Amino acid sequence: MGLSLKRIAGTAAASAALFAGTGAAASPAAADDASKNRVLVVMLDVQDRVHADPGATKADFAARYFGADNSLKSYYDKVSRGRVDFVPAVPEKVIGPFKLSVSGGTCQPGELRVKTEALMAAKGFKRGEDYDSLSMVTPRIGCSWSGLATIGRGVSWIQAPRGTANLGVIVHEFGHNQGYPHQPGLVCKDGNLTDCAEGRGGKSPMGGGGTRLGLTATQLIRSGWLDAAEHQRVKDSGTFTLRPLYGEQQGVRALEVPLGEDKVVLEYRRPTAGLDEELGGVYAYRVTKDHYAGGRQIRLGSNDGDGAVTTFTDTAHRLKVSVTSTGADGAEVAISMNGKAAPPAEKTTPVVTEEVEPTPPPTPSDDAPVVHGDDEPPADDAHGDDAAGSPGASADGAGTGTAGAPGSSSEDGTHSMDSGSDQTRLAATGSDATVLVLVSVSAALMLVLGALGLKRTRRNRAHP
């Protein structure tokens, strides 16, 4: 029996890909100005698995999606300050369950989506006309995740093995729909940004923080949920005041510091308006070019508590940032640029910042599904082709929050990417896919090495 190195290498590649200053007043949007997102929540039964108590499940999901409190609707209304409003696409809020001819023992999210969309179309529901987002609710099926979502497009899959809704999973998956990847991080030795290793962030539901935490400043910037006066760029050394990210005070909530082609975004977080429980300090994020959605939280060491920064430097760019005080109304931050010491706050030149006009989020693309595990690098790295052989796509997803960190929540679990056949970038919440990644990559490597070894043995036999 002959072995084809090309075929084995192709199989290995497929396997690896498969698992692989001053500010203006904050202006919350008026109700009429909110961007309404009509969500069609559809309960599904599959061939051998059904919802045990569909009535109770339907009521629970309706409350968790659209209730006045403790819901998808209330969470995003709060963090966006009324700029987005998730509303039911139908009067009954949740429809179904509908039986689909899909095996419950396998994991086929793409097939579920295709058949659900076809069924909805047959019932007269058209995307864009009758609904904006589609959220499919299934009993426990053969998938390792609790939730799955397209990144930048309004499709999500939620499993309900106990017949109840997990708000943390729902909010997380709709975060992916907003364009947010899993929140990545950097661990910088001795507080120097020139010596950092990839790590994890955890200051939002996208990093395992659950719904007790708000979104990060970089995520709010990505969605256009900060006013221009609230997001300002530093132009010279000075001492600046940061207001609580979710506070009612007027002023700057996100301070952006140039770092070559990149930038550092600073925010001040403290318990406010029912958000950011257990947080208290200034947090920093490194943004690659304008990729705010994938802003990486800067941590000053592996044992830095909740990750709040006090002082850090970047010797390559002659930058130093120091938090000089924090309080209920804000935090004072001294920034030294180009080696020029920061003057005291009262001596800071008035015009040292410039407003950054909000830009609309980029239009999402129909990239191929991307598979990655918890320990993969953050959002700017590319990943391989999907199992169906679609062209490789740049992943917009990344690692997850740190379990057990202050502000973290068990409601989010761990996260991974799923390999559904749907031709869109996907991100999942659920059981540990790291093992799958390691096993598949190791298996693929063993296949390649084994094939090389066999070919070498045959060559040696042919030429003693």
XYZ file of C-alpha atoms in Angstrom:
464
model
C 0.000 0.000 0.000
C 1.530 3.357 -1.078
C 1.404 6.438 1.102
C 0.998 9.860 -0.481
C 2.818 12.588 1.428
C 0.710 15.181 -0.338
C -2.490 13.456 0.741
C -1.323 13.014 4.337
C -0.120 16.615 4.523
C -3.489 17.720 3.210
C -5.281 15.610 5.813
C -3.037 16.988 8.540
C -3.705 20.541 7.456
C -7.440 19.910 7.453
C -7.236 18.346 10.920
C -5.216 21.231 12.315
C -7.633 23.725 10.780
C -10.626 21.894 12.154
C -9.397 22.182 15.734
C -7.212 24.807 15.450
C -8.230 66.506 29.880
C -11.799 68.045 29.815
C -14.785 66.608 28.192
C -18.315 67.288 27.124
C -21.369 65.845 28.805
C -22.113 62.211 28.187
C -25.223 62.003 26.043
C -27.201 58.801 26.431
C -29.289 58.173 23.360
C -32.969 58.970 23.452
C -35.269 55.985 23.086
C -36.203 56.990 19.547
C -32.505 57.210 18.590
C -31.670 53.680 19.699
C -30.708 51.204 17.020
C -33.349 48.498 17.219
C -32.275 44.926 16.634
C -35.212 42.579 16.064
C -34.284 39.179 17.429
C -36.074 36.061 16.216
C -35.628 33.418 18.923
C -36.496 29.964 17.597
C -36.694 26.803 19.707
C -35.654 23.675 17.836
C -36.039 19.957 18.443
C -33.865 17.510 16.522
C -34.345 13.886 15.534
C -33.581 12.200 18.825
C -33.516 15.104 21.293
C -36.338 17.417 22.304
C -37.045 20.110 24.867
C -38.460 18.334 27.931
C -40.722 21.204 29.014
C -41.069 23.555 26.039
C -43.530 25.893 27.759
C -41.245 26.562 30.707
C -38.184 26.861 28.468
C -39.965 29.317 26.193
C -40.989 31.505 29.139
C -37.490 31.469 30.624
C -35.793 32.389 27.342
C -38.317 35.168 26.683
C -37.428 36.675 30.067
C -33.660 36.306 29.579
C -33.715 37.851 26.121
C -36.287 40.629 26.531
C -37.110 41.093 30.233
C -36.934 44.490 31.909
C -34.092 43.320 34.146
C -31.406 40.659 34.056
C -31.736 40.183 30.312
C -29.922 40.617 27.024
C -32.037 43.700 26.385
C -31.352 45.345 29.756
C -27.600 44.565 29.688
C -26.925 46.107 26.291
C -29.245 49.035 27.005
C -27.123 49.765 30.064
C -23.657 49.388 28.543
C -24.576 51.264 25.345
C -26.514 53.938 27.300
C -29.552 53.414 25.145
C -27.798 53.207 21.796
C -28.932 49.657 21.018
C -32.255 48.005 21.786
C -32.799 44.281 21.363
C -36.507 43.704 20.771
C -38.525 40.586 19.926
C -39.228 40.083 16.248
C -42.600 38.479 17.036
C -45.296 39.232 19.639
C -44.801 35.865 21.360
C -41.077 36.661 21.734
C -39.981 33.019 21.334
C -41.435 30.621 18.764
C -41.331 26.838 18.414
C -40.241 24.265 19.118
C -39.955 23.085 15.528
C -38.699 19.608 14.664
C -35.749 19.455 12.268
C -34.378 16.389 10.504
C -30.931 16.830 12.050
C -29.167 14.265 14.208
C -28.854 15.359 17.814
C -25.802 13.181 18.368
C -23.631 15.135 15.970
C -22.561 18.761 15.857
C -23.890 20.395 12.706
C -24.556 24.086 13.426
C -24.352 24.966 9.753
C -27.063 22.441 8.887
C -29.198 23.701 11.758
C -28.919 27.246 10.456
C -29.686 26.369 6.838
C -32.760 24.338 7.744
C -33.973 26.878 10.298
C -33.647 29.771 7.857
C -35.453 27.743 5.199
C -38.234 26.933 7.673
C -38.556 30.559 8.733
C -38.680 31.667 5.095
C -41.438 29.129 4.460
C -43.357 30.664 7.355
C -42.951 34.139 5.872
C -40.045 35.475 7.939
C -37.445 37.310 5.856
C -34.128 38.503 7.263
C -33.867 42.283 7.110
C -37.586 42.693 6.638
C -38.981 40.745 9.591
C -35.926 40.169 11.780
C -32.302 41.268 12.141
C -30.846 38.522 14.322
C -31.599 34.809 14.428
C -31.003 32.936 17.679
C -31.549 29.165 17.661
C -32.237 27.374 20.959
C -31.716 23.613 21.108
C -31.686 20.956 23.805
C -28.313 19.351 24.472
C -26.862 18.174 21.154
C -23.514 16.701 20.187
C -21.548 19.951 20.363
C -18.894 20.788 22.938
C -19.999 24.407 23.282
C -22.791 26.073 25.253
C -23.185 28.826 22.681
C -21.940 29.665 19.209
C -22.156 32.882 17.197
C -21.064 34.504 13.989
C -18.622 37.360 14.510
C -20.117 40.573 13.184
C -23.354 39.011 11.960
C -26.607 38.308 13.774
C -26.686 34.525 14.091
C -26.332 32.550 17.316
C -26.864 29.025 18.584
C -27.661 28.434 22.270
C -27.933 25.049 23.977
C -30.373 24.591 26.878
C -29.529 21.182 28.384
C -31.522 21.920 31.551
C -34.265 23.799 29.787
C -33.146 27.156 31.178
C -31.353 30.154 29.695
C -27.822 31.153 30.716
C -27.699 34.958 30.466
C -23.898 35.035 30.463
C -23.771 32.815 27.385
C -26.465 34.822 25.562
C -24.788 38.185 26.251
C -21.421 36.736 25.236
C -22.673 35.349 21.925
C -24.445 38.588 21.044
C -21.131 40.301 21.811
C -19.643 38.225 19.013
C -22.515 39.388 16.801
C -21.449 42.967 17.660
C -17.986 42.121 16.313
C -16.101 41.443 19.552
C -13.690 38.494 19.685
C -12.813 36.665 22.869
C -10.965 39.230 24.959
C -7.199 38.727 24.701
C -4.448 40.004 26.970
C -0.741 40.665 27.426
C 1.403 39.973 30.467
C 4.268 42.483 30.518
C 7.295 41.718 32.669
C 8.202 44.420 35.182
C 5.573 46.712 33.654
C 7.559 47.228 30.450
C 5.517 46.977 27.253
C 8.603 45.926 25.309
C 8.686 42.587 27.158
C 5.229 41.014 26.963
C 3.820 37.553 26.457
C 0.374 36.606 25.243
C -2.125 36.176 28.054
C -5.774 36.607 28.778
C -8.036 39.537 29.428
C -11.075 39.381 31.641
C -12.734 42.769 31.933
C -15.938 42.048 30.037
C -18.313 39.183 29.233
C -16.063 38.488 26.244
C -13.262 37.501 28.605
C -15.250 35.313 30.997
C -16.253 38.180 33.265
C -19.981 37.508 33.023
C -22.723 40.091 33.053
C -21.563 41.673 36.328
C -18.954 43.481 34.245
C -19.565 46.048 31.542
C -17.811 46.109 28.204
C -14.319 47.564 27.926
C -13.605 51.046 26.569
C -12.134 49.524 23.428
C -15.306 47.516 22.815
C -17.446 50.618 23.353
C -15.241 52.518 20.888
C -15.593 49.752 18.332
C -19.381 49.978 18.544
C -19.471 53.792 18.520
C -20.948 53.916 22.032
C -18.663 56.680 23.344
C -19.125 60.325 22.373
C -16.207 62.119 20.724
C -15.601 64.170 23.891
C -15.455 60.971 25.946
C -12.745 59.387 23.806
C -9.701 61.627 23.506
C -6.204 61.198 22.157
C -3.186 62.513 24.091
C -0.883 64.804 22.104
C 1.681 65.769 24.753
C 2.817 64.925 28.275
C 0.381 65.861 30.997
C -1.769 64.759 33.906
C -5.319 63.865 32.982
C -8.584 62.958 34.654
C -10.405 59.789 33.672
C -14.065 59.504 34.678
C -15.600 56.129 35.596
C -16.442 54.339 32.386
C -20.081 53.867 33.397
C -20.423 56.847 35.719
C -22.675 59.875 35.331
C -19.841 62.410 35.564
C -18.970 64.508 32.533
C -15.545 64.055 31.027
C -13.142 61.676 29.362
C -13.840 57.954 29.714
C -11.237 56.606 27.284
C -7.787 58.151 26.967
C -5.786 57.081 23.936
C -1.976 57.280 23.924
C -0.013 56.823 20.654
C 2.419 53.910 20.578
C 3.983 53.888 17.117
C 1.410 52.382 14.758
C -0.417 51.022 17.785
C -2.005 52.799 20.729
C -2.740 52.287 24.415
C -6.286 52.974 25.594
C -6.833 53.732 29.293
C -10.125 53.400 31.176
C -11.209 53.817 34.809
C -13.523 51.155 36.182
C -15.323 50.986 39.524
C -18.714 49.581 40.626
C -21.254 51.820 38.912
C -24.904 51.429 37.901
C -24.919 47.721 38.678
C -21.850 47.042 36.545
C -18.172 46.363 37.206
C -18.625 44.631 40.538
C -15.297 44.021 42.289
C -13.374 46.217 39.835
C -11.520 49.317 41.003
C -8.728 50.934 39.068
C -7.293 52.018 35.754
C -7.047 49.345 33.088
C -4.937 49.543 29.947
C -5.362 47.950 26.523
C -2.979 47.746 23.608
C -4.770 48.307 20.292
C -3.129 47.191 17.069
C -3.674 49.931 14.514
C -7.449 50.553 14.637
C -8.523 47.096 15.738
C -10.335 48.298 18.861
C -12.503 45.182 19.077
C -9.411 43.080 19.773
C -7.781 45.460 22.271
C -5.489 43.385 24.478
C -5.612 44.002 28.212
C -2.159 44.880 29.587
C -1.332 43.063 32.796
C 1.822 43.878 34.745
C 2.486 40.345 35.892
C 0.834 36.994 36.474
C -0.046 37.912 40.085
C -1.371 41.428 39.555
C -4.759 40.948 41.179
C -7.548 42.083 38.903
C -5.141 43.599 36.397
C -5.456 47.282 37.315
C -2.299 49.170 36.341
C -0.329 51.571 38.528
C 2.796 52.344 36.480
C 4.067 50.986 33.206
C 6.593 52.043 30.586
C 7.527 51.459 26.995
C 11.227 52.171 26.581
C 11.083 51.815 22.803
C 8.596 54.702 22.552
C 9.865 56.628 25.619
C 6.458 56.397 27.249
C 5.568 56.249 30.930
C 2.084 56.064 32.418
C 1.438 56.407 36.157
C -1.848 56.420 38.065
C -1.423 59.091 40.744
C -4.825 58.874 42.466
C -8.251 57.262 42.241
C -11.595 58.172 43.788
C -15.333 58.131 43.320
C -15.262 60.903 40.712
C -12.301 59.720 38.686
C -8.653 58.801 38.426
C -5.642 61.043 37.811
C -3.174 59.690 35.271
C 0.276 61.183 34.578
C 1.548 60.508 31.058
C 5.120 61.188 29.967
C 5.630 61.111 26.205
C 8.916 61.161 24.298
C 10.824 61.310 27.566
C 9.197 64.602 28.591
C 8.064 64.509 32.223
C 4.369 64.988 32.900
C 3.594 68.347 34.577
C 1.161 68.409 37.524
C -2.515 68.450 36.651
C -2.924 72.152 37.438
C -0.021 73.026 35.107
C -1.039 70.860 32.207
C -1.517 72.783 28.980
C -5.287 72.958 28.396
C -5.188 71.700 24.815
C -3.210 68.482 25.012
C -5.860 66.126 23.824
C -7.982 65.904 20.746
C -11.402 64.370 20.386
C -11.565 61.173 18.410
C -14.622 61.093 16.214
C -16.528 57.810 16.508
C -16.325 55.742 13.362
C -18.965 53.250 12.314
C -17.987 49.593 12.793
C -16.527 47.986 9.678
C -18.869 45.959 7.532
C -18.442 42.291 8.450
C -17.216 39.879 5.834
C -18.355 36.386 4.963
C -15.117 34.701 6.008
C -14.872 30.965 6.426
C -15.436 29.462 9.868
C -12.377 29.552 12.086
C -11.507 27.014 14.736
C -9.362 27.828 17.746
C -9.002 26.836 21.351
C -8.646 28.742 24.599
C -4.882 29.130 24.474
C -4.507 30.482 20.947
C -3.109 33.968 20.301
C -5.327 37.028 20.240
C -7.396 38.559 17.554
C -4.938 39.718 14.930
C -3.593 36.304 13.977
C -4.747 34.285 10.979
C -5.961 30.715 11.255
C -6.263 27.937 8.752
C -8.969 26.674 6.467
C -12.151 25.093 7.738
C -12.878 21.405 7.413
C -14.882 21.956 4.277
C -11.821 23.312 2.528
C -12.897 26.936 2.363
C -10.188 29.560 1.927
C -8.436 30.493 5.138
C -9.799 33.454 7.042
C -8.344 35.932 9.471
C -9.678 35.113 12.915
C -11.358 37.856 14.868
C -11.569 35.741 17.975
C -9.158 34.990 20.759
C -8.562 33.518 24.182
C -10.900 33.810 27.099
C -11.053 35.374 30.526
C -9.161 33.950 33.453
C -11.234 31.678 35.610
C -11.610 32.810 39.177
C -10.302 36.315 38.626
C -12.087 39.128 40.441
C -15.196 39.972 38.544
C -15.236 36.646 36.738
C -18.311 34.480 36.637
C -18.973 30.779 36.239
C -21.837 31.561 33.904
C -19.523 31.946 30.942
C -17.356 28.852 31.200
C -14.560 28.420 28.705
C -14.671 29.291 25.055
C -13.649 27.745 21.792
C -14.367 28.054 18.114
C -16.588 25.573 16.387
C -16.142 24.005 12.979
C -19.624 24.335 11.572
C -19.979 24.231 7.805
C -21.580 27.660 7.747
C -19.428 30.030 5.719
C -19.114 32.718 8.380
C -16.647 33.408 11.172
C -17.847 31.611 14.282
C -17.033 31.873 17.964
C -18.251 29.504 20.625
C -18.771 29.310 24.368
C -18.562 25.956 26.024
C -16.432 23.068 27.130
C -12.659 22.974 26.873
C -11.582 22.784 23.245
C -7.898 23.163 24.124
C -7.588 19.392 24.425
C -9.097 18.987 20.980
C -6.623 21.480 19.564
C -3.635 19.774 21.130
C -4.801 16.299 20.178
C -5.603 17.246 16.600
C -2.395 19.200 16.041
C -0.361 16.404 17.621
C -2.155 13.817 15.526
C -1.592 15.851 12.376
C 2.092 16.236 13.237
C 2.402 12.514 13.910
C 0.840 11.761 10.535
C 3.334 13.970 8.753
C 6.340 12.685 10.718
C 5.203 9.097 10.282
C 4.880 9.546 6.548
C 8.318 11.126 6.319
C 9.811 8.308 8.356
C 8.202 5.642 6.200
C 9.375 7.308 3.024
C 12.926 7.553 4.401
C 12.876 3.859 5.400
C 11.785 2.831 1.919
C 14.483 4.998 0.353
C 17.119 3.373 2.594
C 15.914 -0.086 1.607
C 16.076 0.814 -2.069
C 19.614 2.256 -1.707
C 21.547 0.240 0.894
